[in-house]
Tab-separated table of C-alpha atoms and ligand atoms in Angstrom:
chain	number	residue	atom	x	y	z
L	1	MET	CA	-13.840	-34.309	2.447
L	2	THR	CA	-12.018	-32.596	5.304
L	3	SER	CA	-8.539	-31.173	5.161
L	4	ASP	CA	-7.275	-34.186	7.064
L	5	THR	CA	-8.066	-36.333	4.076
L	6	THR	CA	-7.602	-33.847	1.255
L	7	GLU	CA	-5.630	-35.186	-1.653
L	8	THR	CA	-2.442	-33.146	-1.699
L	9	THR	CA	-1.997	-32.901	-5.419
L	10	GLY	CA	-2.549	-29.240	-6.058
L	11	PRO	CA	-2.078	-27.067	-9.115
L	12	THR	CA	1.086	-27.504	-11.120
L	13	GLY	CA	4.070	-26.015	-9.366
L	14	THR	CA	2.380	-25.687	-6.001
L	15	THR	CA	2.532	-29.210	-4.686
L	16	GLY	CA	6.209	-29.536	-3.860
L	17	ASP	CA	6.034	-28.632	-0.197
L	18	GLN	CA	2.878	-30.493	0.689
L	19	GLN	CA	2.945	-33.400	3.070
L	20	ALA	CA	1.152	-36.702	2.788
L	21	PRO	CA	-1.772	-36.890	5.198
L	22	SER	CA	-0.822	-39.298	7.945
L	23	ALA	CA	-0.743	-39.434	11.711
L	24	ALA	CA	3.046	-39.144	11.580
L	25	THR	CA	3.101	-35.894	9.619
L	26	GLY	CA	0.175	-34.221	11.354
L	27	PRO	CA	-2.070	-31.691	9.685
L	28	VAL	CA	-1.965	-31.354	5.915
L	29	ARG	CA	-0.606	-28.162	4.416
L	30	PRO	CA	-3.133	-26.392	2.261
L	31	VAL	CA	-2.700	-26.194	-1.472
L	32	VAL	CA	-1.294	-22.780	-2.398
L	33	ALA	CA	-2.638	-21.130	-5.526
L	34	ARG	CA	-1.033	-17.953	-6.805
L	35	THR	CA	-2.605	-17.603	-10.232
L	36	ARG	CA	-6.173	-17.777	-11.507
L	37	ASP	CA	-5.416	-21.056	-13.266
L	38	GLU	CA	-3.981	-22.578	-10.113
L	39	LEU	CA	-7.003	-21.410	-8.150
L	40	ARG	CA	-9.390	-22.847	-10.748
L	41	THR	CA	-7.626	-26.218	-10.663
L	42	ALA	CA	-7.427	-26.393	-6.883
L	43	ARG	CA	-10.986	-25.137	-6.398
L	44	ALA	CA	-12.252	-27.857	-8.769
L	45	GLU	CA	-10.815	-30.436	-6.352
L	46	LEU	CA	-13.195	-29.245	-3.633
L	47	ASP	CA	-16.776	-30.441	-3.746
L	48	ASP	CA	-18.844	-27.645	-5.203
L	49	GLY	CA	-21.511	-27.561	-2.527
L	50	ASP	CA	-19.987	-26.061	0.521
L	51	VAL	CA	-16.960	-23.781	0.541
L	52	ALA	CA	-16.360	-21.097	3.157
L	53	VAL	CA	-13.867	-18.328	2.545
L	54	VAL	CA	-11.889	-16.226	5.007
L	55	MET	CA	-10.418	-13.181	3.308
L	56	THR	CA	-7.279	-11.671	4.825
L	57	MET	CA	-4.386	-9.354	4.089
L	58	GLY	CA	-1.923	-11.798	5.639
L	59	ALA	CA	0.139	-11.336	8.827
L	60	LEU	CA	-2.277	-13.799	10.355
L	61	HIS	CA	-2.926	-13.938	14.086
L	62	GLU	CA	-5.321	-15.629	16.484
L	63	GLY	CA	-8.189	-13.439	15.247
L	64	HIS	CA	-7.818	-14.821	11.730
L	65	ALA	CA	-7.311	-18.353	13.088
L	66	THR	CA	-10.575	-18.036	15.005
L	67	LEU	CA	-12.437	-17.081	11.819
L	68	ILE	CA	-10.927	-20.088	10.066
L	69	ARG	CA	-11.834	-22.474	12.881
L	70	ARG	CA	-15.393	-21.125	12.996
L	71	ALA	CA	-15.705	-21.690	9.247
L	72	ARG	CA	-14.191	-25.143	9.619
L	73	GLU	CA	-16.810	-26.158	12.204
L	74	THR	CA	-19.673	-26.056	9.731
L	75	HIS	CA	-18.106	-26.293	6.269
L	76	ALA	CA	-16.536	-29.155	4.409
L	77	HIS	CA	-13.940	-26.836	2.869
L	78	VAL	CA	-12.250	-23.615	3.890
L	79	VAL	CA	-10.398	-21.325	1.516
L	80	VAL	CA	-8.224	-18.506	2.860
L	81	THR	CA	-7.264	-15.614	0.647
L	82	ILE	CA	-4.131	-13.630	1.434
L	83	PHE	CA	-4.063	-10.470	-0.600
L	84	LEU	CA	-2.839	-6.978	0.178
L	85	ASN	CA	-5.305	-5.044	-1.910
L	86	PRO	CA	-3.707	-1.809	-3.177
L	87	LEU	CA	-7.148	-0.486	-4.106
L	88	GLN	CA	-8.138	-0.054	-0.465
L	89	PHE	CA	-4.983	1.757	0.682
L	90	GLY	CA	-4.659	5.515	0.351
L	91	PRO	CA	-1.430	7.065	-0.977
L	92	ARG	CA	-0.260	7.976	2.538
L	93	GLU	CA	-1.308	4.728	4.177
L	94	ASP	CA	0.782	1.761	5.262
L	95	LEU	CA	0.709	-0.558	2.218
L	96	SER	CA	4.507	-0.596	1.826
L	97	ARG	CA	5.224	-1.364	5.491
L	98	TYR	CA	2.318	-3.760	6.064
L	99	PRO	CA	3.816	-6.950	7.589
L	100	ARG	CA	4.329	-9.814	5.146
L	101	THR	CA	4.719	-13.160	6.907
L	102	PHE	CA	3.677	-15.762	4.360
L	103	ASP	CA	5.487	-18.770	5.845
L	104	ALA	CA	4.043	-18.170	9.301
L	105	ASP	CA	0.621	-17.552	7.728
L	106	LEU	CA	0.816	-20.940	6.060
L	107	GLU	CA	1.596	-22.579	9.408
L	108	ILE	CA	-1.510	-21.008	10.923
L	109	CYS	CA	-3.609	-22.107	7.951
L	110	THR	CA	-2.237	-25.626	8.249
L	111	ALA	CA	-2.995	-25.844	11.981
L	112	ALA	CA	-6.501	-24.438	11.486
L	113	GLY	CA	-7.394	-26.944	8.750
L	114	VAL	CA	-7.460	-24.791	5.624
L	115	ASP	CA	-7.808	-26.656	2.309
L	116	LEU	CA	-6.675	-23.963	-0.072
L	117	VAL	CA	-4.776	-20.690	0.217
L	118	PHE	CA	-5.183	-18.212	-2.618
L	119	ALA	CA	-2.299	-15.743	-2.429
L	120	PRO	CA	-2.230	-13.717	-5.642
L	121	THR	CA	-0.209	-10.625	-6.531
L	122	PRO	CA	-2.036	-7.440	-7.598
L	123	ASP	CA	-1.484	-8.137	-11.308
L	124	VAL	CA	-3.364	-11.441	-10.928
L	125	ILE	CA	-6.349	-9.710	-9.366
L	126	TYR	CA	-6.159	-6.605	-11.564
L	127	PRO	CA	-4.702	-7.847	-14.884
L	128	ASP	CA	-5.792	-4.652	-16.664
L	129	GLY	CA	-4.508	-2.341	-13.952
L	130	ASP	CA	-6.803	-0.394	-11.668
L	131	PRO	CA	-10.376	-1.389	-12.532
L	132	GLY	CA	-12.517	1.328	-14.088
L	133	VAL	CA	-15.657	-0.354	-12.825
L	134	ARG	CA	-15.842	-0.687	-9.056
L	135	VAL	CA	-18.363	-1.490	-6.372
L	136	SER	CA	-19.596	1.691	-4.683
L	137	ALA	CA	-20.101	1.560	-0.937
L	138	GLY	CA	-22.532	4.475	-1.144
L	139	PRO	CA	-23.167	6.860	1.749
L	140	LEU	CA	-22.303	4.251	4.420
L	141	GLY	CA	-18.803	4.238	2.978
L	142	ASP	CA	-18.310	7.964	3.541
L	143	VAL	CA	-18.666	8.069	7.327
L	144	LEU	CA	-16.410	6.967	10.213
L	145	GLU	CA	-13.534	5.049	8.573
L	146	GLY	CA	-14.585	6.359	5.183
L	147	GLN	CA	-14.137	9.947	6.301
L	148	SER	CA	-10.454	9.392	7.080
L	149	ARG	CA	-9.940	6.902	4.262
L	150	PRO	CA	-11.667	8.161	1.097
L	151	GLY	CA	-12.270	5.361	-1.412
L	152	HIS	CA	-11.236	2.696	1.086
L	153	PHE	CA	-14.576	0.910	1.180
L	154	ASP	CA	-15.072	1.006	-2.597
L	155	GLY	CA	-11.673	-0.669	-2.944
L	156	MET	CA	-12.479	-3.165	-0.214
L	157	LEU	CA	-15.887	-4.113	-1.641
L	158	THR	CA	-14.467	-4.404	-5.141
L	159	VAL	CA	-11.907	-6.970	-4.071
L	160	VAL	CA	-14.350	-8.815	-1.817
L	161	ALA	CA	-16.733	-9.123	-4.776
L	162	LYS	CA	-13.936	-10.400	-7.014
L	163	LEU	CA	-12.710	-12.882	-4.412
L	164	MET	CA	-16.245	-14.171	-3.839
L	165	HIS	CA	-16.539	-14.805	-7.573
L	166	LEU	CA	-13.069	-16.300	-7.962
L	167	THR	CA	-13.325	-18.652	-4.980
L	168	ARG	CA	-16.999	-19.496	-5.725
L	169	CYS	CA	-17.654	-19.555	-1.973
L	170	THR	CA	-21.033	-20.305	-0.435
L	171	SER	CA	-20.198	-18.589	2.876
L	172	ALA	CA	-17.762	-15.874	3.867
L	173	TYR	CA	-16.538	-15.172	7.414
L	174	PHE	CA	-15.641	-11.678	8.610
L	175	GLY	CA	-14.608	-10.234	11.968
L	176	GLN	CA	-16.720	-7.926	14.111
L	177	LYS	CA	-13.424	-6.076	14.659
L	178	ASP	CA	-13.997	-4.312	11.336
L	179	ALA	CA	-17.648	-3.496	11.989
L	180	GLN	CA	-18.150	-1.002	9.161
L	181	GLN	CA	-16.513	-3.372	6.688
L	182	LEU	CA	-18.790	-6.182	7.885
L	183	LEU	CA	-21.877	-3.986	7.537
L	184	LEU	CA	-20.921	-2.904	4.027
L	185	ILE	CA	-20.215	-6.462	2.910
L	186	ARG	CA	-23.607	-7.540	4.255
L	187	ARG	CA	-25.177	-4.641	2.344
L	188	MET	CA	-23.340	-5.480	-0.882
L	189	VAL	CA	-24.378	-9.136	-0.674
L	190	ARG	CA	-27.998	-8.143	-0.058
L	191	ASP	CA	-28.210	-5.192	-2.435
L	192	LEU	CA	-26.459	-6.951	-5.318
L	193	ASP	CA	-27.849	-10.463	-4.683
L	194	PHE	CA	-24.608	-12.330	-4.144
L	195	PRO	CA	-25.409	-16.000	-3.387
L	196	VAL	CA	-23.153	-15.956	-0.321
L	197	ARG	CA	-23.924	-16.249	3.389
L	198	VAL	CA	-22.029	-13.670	5.425
L	199	VAL	CA	-21.061	-14.813	8.919
L	200	SER	CA	-19.650	-12.499	11.582
L	201	VAL	CA	-17.204	-13.604	14.252
L	202	PRO	CA	-16.714	-11.726	17.558
L	203	THR	CA	-13.550	-9.686	18.048
L	204	VAL	CA	-10.638	-11.697	19.419
L	205	ARG	CA	-8.635	-9.830	22.059
L	206	GLU	CA	-5.345	-10.159	23.880
L	207	ALA	CA	-5.663	-11.074	27.569
L	208	ASP	CA	-5.499	-7.376	28.509
L	209	GLY	CA	-8.301	-6.436	26.115
L	210	LEU	CA	-6.358	-5.061	23.129
L	211	ALA	CA	-8.114	-6.122	19.931
L	212	MET	CA	-5.807	-8.326	17.889
L	213	SER	CA	-4.640	-6.709	14.674
L	214	SER	CA	-1.831	-7.242	12.191
L	215	ARG	CA	-1.037	-3.554	12.762
L	216	ASN	CA	-0.308	-4.144	16.461
L	217	THR	CA	3.198	-5.185	15.383
L	218	TYR	CA	3.872	-1.493	14.652
L	219	LEU	CA	3.308	-0.579	18.294
L	220	THR	CA	6.266	0.067	20.596
L	221	PRO	CA	5.840	-1.194	24.180
L	222	SER	CA	4.798	2.299	25.315
L	223	ASP	CA	2.433	2.673	22.316
L	224	ARG	CA	0.862	-0.573	23.358
L	225	GLU	CA	0.097	0.778	26.831
L	226	VAL	CA	-1.516	3.817	25.220
L	227	ALA	CA	-3.465	1.596	22.806
L	228	LEU	CA	-5.097	-0.194	25.728
L	229	SER	CA	-7.101	2.962	26.403
L	230	LEU	CA	-9.248	2.150	23.351
L	231	SER	CA	-10.568	-1.185	24.590
L	232	ARG	CA	-10.812	0.192	28.140
L	233	ALA	CA	-12.934	3.075	26.906
L	234	LEU	CA	-15.234	0.687	25.056
L	235	GLN	CA	-15.521	-1.516	28.131
L	236	ALA	CA	-16.323	1.481	30.335
L	237	GLY	CA	-18.974	2.563	27.841
L	238	ALA	CA	-20.518	-0.894	27.662
L	239	ASP	CA	-20.555	-1.101	31.465
L	240	ALA	CA	-22.753	2.030	31.499
L	241	ALA	CA	-25.168	0.653	28.899
L	242	VAL	CA	-28.161	0.264	31.218
L	243	GLU	CA	-28.010	3.997	31.980
L	244	GLY	CA	-28.511	4.964	28.344
L	245	ALA	CA	-26.674	6.520	25.414
L	246	SER	CA	-25.384	9.644	27.153
L	247	ALA	CA	-23.914	7.624	29.998
L	248	ILE	CA	-22.186	5.275	27.550
L	249	ARG	CA	-20.607	8.161	25.639
L	250	ARG	CA	-19.600	9.936	28.847
L	251	ALA	CA	-17.992	6.845	30.381
L	252	ALA	CA	-16.033	5.990	27.234
L	253	ARG	CA	-14.888	9.576	26.691
L	254	ALA	CA	-13.721	9.816	30.306
L	255	VAL	CA	-11.225	7.004	29.719
L	256	LEU	CA	-9.861	8.471	26.502
L	257	VAL	CA	-9.337	11.989	27.851
L	258	ARG	CA	-7.024	10.515	30.457
L	259	GLU	CA	-4.763	9.277	27.639
L	260	PRO	CA	-3.681	12.290	25.543
L	261	LEU	CA	-1.212	10.173	23.544
L	262	ALA	CA	-4.152	8.389	21.909
L	263	LEU	CA	-5.103	10.878	19.175
L	264	VAL	CA	-8.792	10.135	18.805
L	265	ASP	CA	-10.284	10.375	15.324
L	266	TYR	CA	-13.792	9.419	16.447
L	267	LEU	CA	-15.607	7.892	19.381
L	268	VAL	CA	-19.241	7.271	18.458
L	269	LEU	CA	-22.322	5.414	19.574
L	270	VAL	CA	-24.200	4.669	16.374
L	271	HIS	CA	-27.030	2.561	15.055
L	272	PRO	CA	-25.475	-0.696	13.755
L	273	GLU	CA	-27.216	-0.482	10.366
L	274	THR	CA	-27.326	3.239	9.572
L	275	LEU	CA	-24.145	4.259	11.410
L	276	GLU	CA	-25.981	7.390	12.551
L	277	ASP	CA	-25.571	8.627	16.119
L	278	VAL	CA	-28.271	7.152	18.315
L	279	PRO	CA	-30.354	9.736	20.208
L	280	GLU	CA	-30.159	10.111	23.976
L	281	TRP	CA	-33.496	8.355	24.534
L	282	TYR	CA	-32.486	5.341	22.383
L	283	HIS	CA	-32.898	1.783	23.648
L	284	GLY	CA	-31.731	-1.147	21.529
L	285	GLU	CA	-28.679	-2.346	19.614
L	286	ALA	CA	-25.888	0.128	18.980
L	287	LEU	CA	-22.246	0.139	18.088
L	288	LEU	CA	-19.716	1.910	20.269
L	289	ALA	CA	-16.771	2.485	17.929
L	290	VAL	CA	-13.438	4.225	18.238
L	291	ALA	CA	-10.528	5.109	15.967
L	292	ALA	CA	-7.314	6.698	17.175
L	293	ARG	CA	-3.727	7.186	16.157
L	294	VAL	CA	-1.190	5.794	18.581
L	295	GLY	CA	2.390	6.605	17.629
L	296	THR	CA	2.477	5.993	13.878
L	297	THR	CA	-0.382	3.502	13.905
L	298	ARG	CA	-4.076	4.042	13.260
L	299	LEU	CA	-6.131	1.652	15.366
L	300	ILE	CA	-9.843	0.878	15.348
L	301	ASP	CA	-11.992	-1.033	17.787
L	302	ASN	CA	-15.667	-1.369	18.632
L	303	VAL	CA	-18.105	-3.151	20.878
L	304	PRO	CA	-21.720	-3.980	20.063
L	305	VAL	CA	-23.885	-2.848	22.973
L	306	LEU	CA	-27.493	-3.221	23.959
L	307	VAL	CA	-28.531	0.205	25.250
L	308	GLY	CA	-31.111	0.496	28.025
L	309	PRO	CA	-32.678	-2.010	30.445
L	310	GLY	CA	-30.809	-5.309	30.491
L	311	GLY	CA	-28.126	-3.635	28.419
L	312	GLY	CA	-24.390	-4.252	28.154
L	313	ALA	CA	-21.778	-5.549	25.746
L	314	ARG	CA	-22.736	-8.105	23.119
L	315	GLU	CA	-20.336	-10.189	21.026
L	316	THR	CA	-21.847	-9.425	17.644
L	317	PHE	CA	-25.313	-8.665	16.300
L	318	ALA	CA	-27.270	-11.003	14.061
L	319	ASP	CA	-27.887	-9.900	10.490
L	320	HIS	CA	-31.307	-8.274	10.176
U	1	AMP	P1	-7.370	-8.328	7.833
U	1	AMP	O1	-6.314	-9.311	7.460
U	1	AMP	O2	-6.961	-7.401	8.936
U	1	AMP	O3	-7.963	-7.625	6.646
U	1	AMP	O4	-8.563	-9.159	8.450
U	1	AMP	C1	-9.128	-10.233	7.775
U	1	AMP	C2	-10.373	-10.670	8.490
U	1	AMP	O5	-10.052	-11.006	9.835
U	1	AMP	C3	-11.434	-9.554	8.557
U	1	AMP	O6	-12.718	-10.140	8.433
U	1	AMP	C4	-11.234	-9.009	9.952
U	1	AMP	O7	-12.383	-8.386	10.489
U	1	AMP	C5	-10.872	-10.264	10.720
U	1	AMP	N1	-10.147	-9.919	11.949
U	1	AMP	C6	-9.013	-9.207	12.052
U	1	AMP	N2	-8.672	-9.049	13.345
U	1	AMP	C7	-9.631	-9.683	14.069
U	1	AMP	C8	-9.866	-9.883	15.464
U	1	AMP	N3	-9.055	-9.395	16.392
U	1	AMP	N4	-10.956	-10.579	15.831
U	1	AMP	C9	-11.818	-11.068	14.910
U	1	AMP	N5	-11.654	-10.923	13.585
U	1	AMP	C10	-10.578	-10.242	13.159
């Protein structure tokens, strides 16, 4: 059953604003579940076999919509979760100012053909308060993003595990934009035997190259100009890929040094599975990744590159 034909009777109290599926009314609004009971009821309406999930923190944009459409192409049902997970935000991070745009998010979900939106509050996800038992990201969670954001990946994996269980998904779609997150989710699924297929989707960019992000709304017009140096640096690095690792690093660094207002946290060329710096002689798949503060906003971006002969930018690497 596709969303175009989904019965619109959702869980009690969540059906009021749903439209009847007809040519006159256009796409059907997804069922919205806010509690575990509502999710259970709505999820039971979907055939068990084939449910893809796209997990988000809301403030949806074309990047999220692309993930949803990709999931939609090959799955009978798509569930979107919208949850700002306090467990993955540090005390000095932007949880309180993170944009909340639920009505607009629902429009995007409707247009992209989502069946069910699960939008719980923290007390629904963590009824006993902060969980004592959590998923540990291990050493891969301590480097790059993990170095600036201690505990972030444990909090992220913990909620991803819970949302996989709660939605009973068979596939889960994640963006290449958050490469370390994607790697850690793949590792969790493999290491802990989750019966879920993880699918990666290439980074969606603005026309000028800026990676789409909910946090881009924090950028002033001049911040935005500065922020472009990140994607330009990655592009310059990828363009030097045939010349090897040193040339990639040099080319990317050369762009960033010309933009002192981008306060670079890291610019690295690492192995996509170990996240360790690749040696100068390296040929093969690598990740060129950058994090920088621009104004008050911390931005990340990356490009998968093939280093060496025939090298250059790639959209995303297959799971190994
Ligand atoms: P977020 O709401 O930022 O946590 O992102 C939810 C999902 O959307 C994650 O899998 C992200 O990697 C993915 N995502 C966010 N921005 C983009 C983008 N520009 N291109 C592709 N995927 C994205």
